[in-house]
C-alpha cells in the first residue's frame, strides 16, 4: 500500500515499469497479497488457529459462484485436515445482491452468540431462501440462540460496520469479485475448485 | 451468466461448476492468445528506449493524458478536459456483459465512495456501442460514465496504448490522471485477470500525499 509511483523506466534493464514500486509490471505478474493479516481475535477461523496453511475467502452469501465454491472449500478442508485454517471475511456486493448485507449481518449476529460457522454453512446451503428472514431465525432457534437478541442485532445493523471494514480490507488486498481466495496470503487467480486450491496451498507452504 | 438469484441453479450445481471451470479455461486461452498477439504485432518504434517483450505499450506516468471526447449517452459527450482540476481514473475494459459474477466495473461502483474521498472521477471506456453501455449501466447499477470508443473504433484506446488490435477490444488498462491532466499511474492487467481497485486507491493516495512538479 505504501510505496511511491516513481520509476517510469528502470535504467539499464530496458523494462517498462508502470507500477508503484514493489508491484508487478505487466510482463512480470505477481498476484496481490493479503493486506489485512489474519487476526484470531477478530477473524472467523475454522480449524487450528496456528495451522501451517491458511485459506482466506472473501465471500458474499448471495453470490452463486460463492455457493458453488462452498463445497469446494469443504473438500479442501477435508483433504488437508488439521494442516489448514480457513478464514471467511465478508464481501457483500450490495449493488447487485439485495440480500447479501442482511445475510452477512445474520452470520455475524450468530457469531456474537458463538455460532458463526453453523450459520455460515446454513446460509450457503440454503442460498435460495435468502430474503426470508424467518428461515435463518428458525435455524438460529434450532441452534439455541437468543432469538430476540439475534433479530434485534440484525434489525439495528449492529455488525454493519464490521462487515464494511471487511469489505474495504478486501478492496485494499485486491479482491476483484466474489469469491476471492488468498492462499497463504497471496491472491488465488486460478479456478475456485478444490484441486486448484489444494495444489496452490501445498505449493507455497 | 448474470449474477442474479433467478439465474441461480443451486449450490454446487453442474452449470455453475462448469462455468467456474470455463472461466479458468478461458483465462488460459486468452493468455495464450495474448502471447500470440504480442508476437505478431509490429513493434511501435520507441523514441528513446527499446521496449522489451511487453504488451504494455500503455502510456506511463509523467505523460500528458491525451484528451478525448466520447459519448456517454446517445446525445451527450464527455471530455477528459471537463475534469481538469480533479483526479480522473480511466478504466479501459474489453467488453460489456462479461460472464462473471462481479466484473471489474460492478466492483468499482461499490468502491465509488472511496474514490470520491479523493474527489476523483471515474470514466470507463470500451468499444461497445452506446446502447449496449446504457443497458449494461442499468443492469449493473453503475454510478459513473461509461463511454463508447465505438466510432472510429478504438481510437481513444489506441491513444493510450490500450487497444488489442487482433481481438478488436480495449485492453484492461487503468490510468490515474492528476488534476493537471498528467498520468501519474498506469497499469495493464494480464488478460483474464480483473485488477481490482487496490492499485487505483494506492495511486490516489500517492497523488494526495506527494504532489510532484509537472514534467516539462
Coordinates of C-alpha atoms in Angstrom, one line a residue:
Chain A
X1 CA 0.0 0.0 0.0
X2 CA 2.8 2.3 0.7
X3 CA 5.5 2.8 -2.0
X4 CA 5.6 5.6 -4.4
X5 CA 5.0 5.8 -8.0
X6 CA 8.4 6.6 -9.2
X7 CA 10.4 4.9 -11.9
X8 CA 9.0 5.1 -15.4
X9 CA 11.8 3.1 -16.8
X10 CA 14.4 1.2 -14.9
X11 CA 17.8 2.2 -16.2
X12 CA 19.8 -0.5 -17.9
X13 CA 17.1 -3.2 -18.0
X14 CA 15.0 -1.6 -20.7
X15 CA 11.9 -2.8 -18.9
X16 CA 9.0 -0.5 -18.5
X17 CA 7.8 -0.2 -15.0
X18 CA 4.3 1.1 -14.8
X19 CA 3.6 0.2 -11.3
X20 CA 4.1 1.7 -7.9
X21 CA 7.4 0.4 -6.6
X22 CA 7.3 -3.2 -5.5
X23 CA 4.4 -4.2 -7.6
X24 CA 4.2 -6.2 -10.7
X25 CA 4.8 -5.0 -14.2
X26 CA 2.6 -6.3 -16.9
X27 CA 5.3 -8.5 -18.1
X28 CA 6.0 -10.0 -14.7
X29 CA 2.8 -10.5 -13.0
X30 CA 2.6 -11.1 -9.3
X31 CA -0.7 -11.6 -7.6
X32 CA -1.7 -9.1 -4.9
X33 CA -1.1 -10.0 -1.3
X34 CA -3.5 -10.1 1.6
X35 CA -3.0 -6.7 3.2
X36 CA -5.0 -7.5 6.4
X37 CA -3.3 -10.3 8.3
X38 CA -5.4 -13.0 9.8
X39 CA -6.3 -11.9 13.4
X40 CA -7.6 -14.7 15.6
X41 CA -9.3 -12.2 17.9
X42 CA -11.3 -10.7 15.0
X43 CA -11.5 -13.2 12.2
X44 CA -13.8 -16.2 11.8
X45 CA -11.3 -19.1 11.7
X46 CA -12.3 -22.7 11.1
X47 CA -9.5 -25.1 12.0
X48 CA -6.5 -24.7 14.2
X49 CA -5.6 -21.1 14.8
X50 CA -1.9 -21.8 14.2
X51 CA -2.2 -24.3 11.4
X52 CA 0.6 -24.2 8.8
X53 CA -1.7 -23.5 5.8
X54 CA -4.1 -20.6 5.5
X55 CA -7.0 -20.2 3.1
X56 CA -8.9 -16.9 3.3
X57 CA -12.1 -16.3 1.4
X58 CA -13.8 -13.0 0.7
X59 CA -17.3 -14.0 0.0
X60 CA -20.9 -12.9 -0.5
X61 CA -23.7 -15.2 0.8
X62 CA -25.9 -14.4 -2.2
X63 CA -23.3 -14.9 -4.9
X64 CA -23.9 -18.1 -6.8
X65 CA -20.2 -18.5 -7.5
X66 CA -19.5 -18.4 -3.8
X67 CA -22.3 -21.0 -3.4
X68 CA -20.5 -23.2 -6.0
X69 CA -17.2 -22.7 -4.2
X70 CA -18.7 -23.6 -0.8
X71 CA -18.5 -27.4 -1.3
X72 CA -15.1 -27.0 -2.9
X73 CA -13.8 -25.4 0.3
X74 CA -15.3 -28.2 2.3
X75 CA -13.4 -30.6 0.1
X76 CA -10.1 -28.7 0.7
X77 CA -10.7 -28.8 4.5
X78 CA -11.4 -32.5 4.4
X79 CA -8.3 -33.2 2.4
X80 CA -5.9 -31.1 4.4
X81 CA -7.4 -31.6 7.9
X82 CA -5.5 -30.0 10.8
X83 CA -2.9 -28.6 8.5
X84 CA -5.4 -25.9 7.3
X85 CA -7.1 -23.0 8.8
X86 CA -9.9 -21.5 6.8
X87 CA -10.9 -17.8 7.3
X88 CA -14.1 -16.2 6.0
X89 CA -14.4 -12.5 5.5
X90 CA -17.4 -10.6 4.2
X91 CA -17.5 -9.0 0.8
X92 CA -21.2 -8.4 0.2
X93 CA -21.9 -6.9 -3.3
X94 CA -24.8 -4.9 -2.2
X95 CA -25.3 -3.2 -5.5
X96 CA -26.2 -6.4 -7.3
X97 CA -27.2 -8.6 -4.4
X98 CA -30.1 -7.2 -2.4
X99 CA -29.9 -9.8 0.4
X100 CA -26.1 -10.0 0.7
X101 CA -25.8 -7.5 3.5
X102 CA -28.7 -8.9 5.5
X103 CA -27.2 -12.4 5.2
X104 CA -23.8 -11.2 6.3
X105 CA -25.4 -9.5 9.3
X106 CA -27.2 -12.8 10.0
X107 CA -24.0 -14.7 10.2
X108 CA -22.4 -12.0 12.3
X109 CA -25.3 -12.0 14.7
X110 CA -25.0 -15.8 15.1
X111 CA -21.2 -15.2 15.6
X112 CA -21.9 -12.9 18.5
X113 CA -23.5 -15.9 20.2
X114 CA -20.7 -18.3 19.2
X115 CA -22.3 -19.9 16.2
X116 CA -20.7 -18.3 13.2
X117 CA -19.8 -21.4 11.3
X118 CA -23.1 -23.3 11.7
X119 CA -24.9 -20.2 10.4
X120 CA -22.3 -19.6 7.7
X121 CA -22.8 -23.2 6.4
X122 CA -26.6 -22.9 6.7
X123 CA -26.7 -19.7 4.6
X124 CA -24.7 -21.3 1.8
X125 CA -26.6 -24.5 1.9
X126 CA -29.9 -22.5 1.7
X127 CA -29.0 -19.7 -0.6
X128 CA -32.4 -19.9 -2.3
X129 CA -34.1 -18.9 0.9
X130 CA -32.1 -15.7 1.4
X131 CA -34.6 -12.8 1.7
X132 CA -36.9 -14.6 4.0
X133 CA -35.6 -13.8 7.5
X134 CA -37.8 -16.4 9.1
X135 CA -35.7 -19.2 7.7
X136 CA -32.5 -18.0 9.3
X137 CA -34.4 -17.2 12.5
X138 CA -35.8 -20.7 12.6
X139 CA -32.3 -22.1 12.3
X140 CA -31.0 -19.7 15.0
X141 CA -33.6 -21.0 17.4
X142 CA -32.6 -24.6 16.4
X143 CA -29.1 -23.6 17.4
X144 CA -30.4 -22.4 20.8
X145 CA -29.5 -18.8 20.1
X146 CA -31.3 -16.0 21.9
X147 CA -33.8 -15.3 19.1
X148 CA -34.7 -11.8 20.3
X149 CA -31.1 -10.6 20.6
X150 CA -30.4 -12.2 17.2
X151 CA -33.3 -10.4 15.5
X152 CA -32.6 -7.1 17.2
X153 CA -29.0 -7.0 16.3
X154 CA -29.8 -7.7 12.6
X155 CA -32.5 -5.1 12.6
X156 CA -30.3 -2.5 14.2
X157 CA -27.4 -3.2 11.8
X158 CA -25.1 -3.7 14.8
X159 CA -22.5 -5.5 12.7
X160 CA -22.7 -3.5 9.5
X161 CA -19.5 -1.5 10.3
X162 CA -17.6 -4.7 10.8
X163 CA -18.8 -6.0 7.5
X164 CA -17.9 -2.8 5.7
X165 CA -14.5 -3.0 7.3
X166 CA -14.1 -6.5 5.9
X167 CA -15.1 -5.2 2.5
X168 CA -12.7 -2.3 2.4
X169 CA -9.9 -4.5 3.7
X170 CA -10.7 -6.8 0.8
X171 CA -10.6 -4.0 -1.7
X172 CA -7.1 -3.0 -0.4
X173 CA -5.9 -6.5 -0.8
X174 CA -7.1 -6.6 -4.5
X175 CA -10.4 -8.6 -4.1
X176 CA -11.8 -8.4 -7.6
X177 CA -15.0 -10.2 -7.3
X178 CA -16.6 -13.0 -5.3
X179 CA -15.4 -15.4 -4.2
X180 CA -11.8 -14.2 -4.0
X181 CA -9.4 -16.6 -2.2
X182 CA -6.0 -16.0 -0.7
X183 CA -3.7 -18.9 -0.4
X184 CA -1.1 -18.4 2.3
X185 CA -1.5 -14.7 1.9
X186 CA -1.4 -14.5 -1.9
X187 CA -4.4 -14.0 -4.2
X188 CA -5.5 -17.2 -5.9
X189 CA -6.1 -16.3 -9.6
X190 CA -6.8 -19.8 -10.7
X191 CA -10.1 -21.7 -10.5
X192 CA -12.0 -21.8 -7.2
X193 CA -12.1 -25.5 -7.2
X194 CA -10.7 -27.9 -4.6
X195 CA -8.0 -29.4 -6.8
X196 CA -6.5 -26.0 -7.7
X197 CA -6.8 -24.7 -4.2
X198 CA -5.1 -27.7 -2.6
X199 CA -2.3 -27.5 -5.2
X200 CA -1.8 -23.8 -4.5
X201 CA -1.9 -24.3 -0.7
X202 CA 0.7 -27.1 -0.9
X203 CA 2.9 -25.2 -3.4
X204 CA 3.8 -22.2 -1.3
X205 CA 3.9 -23.8 2.1
Chain B
X1 CA -24.4 -15.7 -16.9
X2 CA -25.5 -12.8 -14.9
X3 CA -25.3 -12.9 -11.3
X4 CA -28.8 -12.8 -10.1
X5 CA -30.9 -15.1 -8.0
X6 CA -33.2 -16.1 -10.7
X7 CA -30.4 -17.5 -12.8
X8 CA -29.0 -19.3 -9.8
X9 CA -29.1 -23.0 -10.4
X10 CA -28.3 -24.3 -7.0
X11 CA -25.3 -24.8 -4.8
X12 CA -22.6 -26.8 -6.4
X13 CA -24.8 -27.4 -9.4
X14 CA -23.1 -28.6 -12.5
X15 CA -23.8 -25.5 -14.6
X16 CA -22.1 -23.3 -12.0
X17 CA -19.2 -25.5 -11.6
X18 CA -18.9 -25.8 -15.3
X19 CA -18.9 -22.1 -15.7
X20 CA -16.2 -21.7 -13.0
X21 CA -14.0 -24.2 -14.9
X22 CA -14.8 -22.4 -18.1
X23 CA -13.7 -19.2 -16.6
X24 CA -10.3 -20.7 -15.9
X25 CA -10.1 -22.2 -19.2
X26 CA -11.0 -19.0 -20.9
X27 CA -8.4 -17.2 -18.9
X28 CA -5.7 -19.6 -20.0
X29 CA -6.8 -19.4 -23.6
X30 CA -6.8 -15.7 -23.5
X31 CA -3.3 -15.7 -22.1
X32 CA -2.1 -17.8 -25.0
X33 CA -3.9 -15.6 -27.4
X34 CA -2.4 -12.6 -25.9
X35 CA 1.1 -14.0 -26.3
X36 CA 0.3 -14.6 -30.0
X37 CA -0.9 -11.0 -30.3
X38 CA 2.3 -9.7 -28.8
X39 CA 4.4 -11.6 -31.2
X40 CA 2.5 -10.7 -34.3
X41 CA 2.1 -7.0 -33.5
X42 CA 4.6 -4.8 -35.2
X43 CA 6.7 -3.1 -32.5
X44 CA 5.9 0.5 -32.2
X45 CA 9.1 2.5 -32.7
X46 CA 10.1 4.0 -29.4
X47 CA 11.8 7.4 -29.5
X48 CA 14.3 6.7 -26.8
X49 CA 14.4 3.2 -25.5
X50 CA 13.5 -0.2 -26.7
X51 CA 10.6 -1.9 -25.0
X52 CA 11.3 -5.5 -24.3
X53 CA 8.7 -8.2 -25.0
X54 CA 5.9 -6.4 -23.4
X55 CA 2.3 -5.8 -24.4
X56 CA 2.5 -2.8 -22.1
X57 CA 2.5 -0.1 -24.6
X58 CA 0.2 1.7 -22.3
X59 CA 1.1 5.3 -21.6
X60 CA 3.2 5.5 -18.4
X61 CA 3.5 8.1 -15.6
X62 CA 4.6 11.6 -16.4
X63 CA 2.9 11.7 -19.8
X64 CA 0.1 14.1 -20.6
X65 CA -3.1 12.2 -20.8
X66 CA -4.4 12.6 -24.4
X67 CA -7.7 14.4 -24.4
X68 CA -10.8 12.8 -25.9
X69 CA -14.5 13.3 -26.3
X70 CA -16.8 10.3 -26.3
X71 CA -20.4 9.6 -25.9
X72 CA -21.8 8.6 -22.6
X73 CA -25.4 8.7 -23.8
X74 CA -26.7 9.0 -27.4
X75 CA -26.7 12.8 -27.2
X76 CA -24.1 13.5 -24.6
X77 CA -20.4 13.7 -24.8
X78 CA -17.9 13.6 -22.1
X79 CA -14.4 15.1 -22.5
X80 CA -11.4 14.4 -20.3
X81 CA -10.7 18.1 -20.1
X82 CA -14.1 18.6 -18.4
X83 CA -12.5 17.2 -15.3
X84 CA -9.3 19.3 -15.2
X85 CA -8.8 20.3 -11.6
X86 CA -9.6 16.9 -10.1
X87 CA -8.1 13.4 -10.4
X88 CA -9.6 11.1 -13.1
X89 CA -9.5 7.4 -13.2
X90 CA -9.7 5.9 -16.6
X91 CA -10.7 2.2 -16.8
X92 CA -10.4 0.6 -20.2
X93 CA -12.0 -2.8 -20.3
X94 CA -12.6 -5.4 -23.1
X95 CA -16.4 -5.7 -23.2
X96 CA -19.7 -5.1 -21.6
X97 CA -21.5 -8.2 -20.2
X98 CA -18.5 -10.3 -19.2
X99 CA -20.0 -13.5 -17.9
X100 CA -18.7 -13.3 -14.4
X101 CA -20.5 -12.6 -11.2
X102 CA -18.7 -9.4 -10.3
X103 CA -17.0 -7.8 -13.1
X104 CA -14.5 -5.0 -12.6
X105 CA -17.0 -2.2 -13.1
X106 CA -19.5 -3.5 -10.5
X107 CA -16.7 -3.6 -8.0
X108 CA -15.8 0.0 -8.9
X109 CA -19.4 1.0 -8.4
X110 CA -19.2 -0.3 -4.9
X111 CA -15.8 1.4 -4.2
X112 CA -17.0 4.7 -5.7
X113 CA -17.4 6.3 -2.2
X114 CA -13.7 5.7 -1.6
X115 CA -12.8 7.2 -4.9
X116 CA -14.9 10.2 -4.1
X117 CA -12.9 10.8 -0.9
X118 CA -10.1 11.8 -3.3
X119 CA -12.5 13.9 -5.3
X120 CA -11.8 11.5 -8.2
X121 CA -14.0 10.9 -11.2
X122 CA -14.1 7.5 -12.8
X123 CA -14.6 7.1 -16.6
X124 CA -14.9 3.6 -18.0
X125 CA -14.2 3.0 -21.7
X126 CA -14.8 0.1 -24.1
X127 CA -15.6 -0.3 -27.8
X128 CA -19.1 -1.4 -27.2
X129 CA -21.8 0.9 -28.6
X130 CA -23.8 3.3 -26.5
X131 CA -27.0 1.2 -26.4
X132 CA -25.1 -1.7 -25.0
X133 CA -23.5 0.6 -22.5
X134 CA -26.8 2.0 -21.4
X135 CA -28.3 -1.4 -20.8
X136 CA -25.1 -2.5 -19.0
X137 CA -25.0 0.5 -16.8
X138 CA -28.6 0.0 -15.8
X139 CA -28.2 -3.7 -15.2
X140 CA -25.1 -3.4 -13.1
X141 CA -26.2 -0.2 -11.4
X142 CA -23.0 1.6 -12.4
X143 CA -22.7 5.1 -11.0
X144 CA -20.1 6.6 -13.3
X145 CA -20.0 7.4 -17.0
X146 CA -19.3 4.5 -19.3
X147 CA -18.0 5.8 -22.6
X148 CA -18.2 4.3 -26.1
X149 CA -15.0 4.2 -28.0
X150 CA -17.0 3.0 -30.9
X151 CA -16.5 5.2 -34.0
X152 CA -13.8 5.3 -35.2
X153 CA -13.4 2.1 -33.3
X154 CA -10.9 2.1 -30.5
X155 CA -9.3 5.4 -31.4
X156 CA -9.1 6.6 -27.8
X157 CA -7.9 3.2 -26.5
X158 CA -5.2 3.3 -29.1
X159 CA -4.0 6.8 -28.0
X160 CA -3.5 5.3 -24.5
X161 CA -1.8 2.2 -25.9
X162 CA -4.7 0.2 -24.5
X163 CA -6.1 -1.5 -27.7
X164 CA -5.7 -5.1 -28.7
X165 CA -5.6 -5.0 -32.5
X166 CA -6.1 -8.6 -33.1
X167 CA -9.1 -9.0 -30.9
X168 CA -10.5 -5.6 -31.6
X169 CA -11.1 -4.7 -27.9
X170 CA -9.7 -2.4 -25.4
X171 CA -7.2 -3.9 -23.0
X172 CA -7.8 -4.0 -19.3
X173 CA -5.8 -0.9 -18.6
X174 CA -6.1 1.6 -15.8
X175 CA -4.8 5.2 -15.6
X176 CA -4.9 7.6 -12.7
X177 CA -4.6 11.2 -14.0
X178 CA -3.9 14.1 -11.7
X179 CA -5.7 17.4 -11.6
X180 CA -3.4 18.9 -14.2
X181 CA -4.0 16.1 -16.7
X182 CA -0.8 14.2 -16.2
X183 CA -0.8 10.5 -16.0
X184 CA 0.5 9.5 -12.6
X185 CA -0.1 5.8 -12.6
X186 CA -1.0 3.2 -15.1
X187 CA -1.5 -0.5 -15.1
X188 CA -2.1 -3.1 -17.7
X189 CA -3.7 -6.3 -16.4
X190 CA -2.7 -9.7 -17.7
X191 CA -5.6 -11.0 -19.8
X192 CA -8.4 -12.5 -17.9
X193 CA -7.3 -11.0 -14.6
X194 CA -9.5 -8.4 -13.1
X195 CA -7.3 -5.9 -11.5
X196 CA -9.4 -5.0 -8.5
X197 CA -9.3 -1.5 -7.0
X198 CA -6.3 -1.6 -4.7
X199 CA -3.9 -0.2 -7.3
X200 CA -6.2 2.8 -8.0
X201 CA -6.6 3.6 -4.3
X202 CA -2.8 3.5 -3.7
X203 CA -2.2 5.7 -6.7
X204 CA -4.9 8.2 -5.5
X205 CA -3.3 8.2 -2.0
X206 CA 0.1 8.9 -3.5
X207 CA -1.4 11.8 -5.5
X208 CA -2.6 13.5 -2.4
X209 CA 0.5 12.6 -0.4
X210 CA 3.2 13.8 -2.7
X211 CA 2.3 16.3 -5.3
X212 CA 5.1 16.3 -7.8
X213 CA 6.0 19.1 -10.1
X214 CA 4.8 18.8 -13.6
X215 CA 7.3 17.5 -16.1
X216 CA 8.2 19.9 -18.7

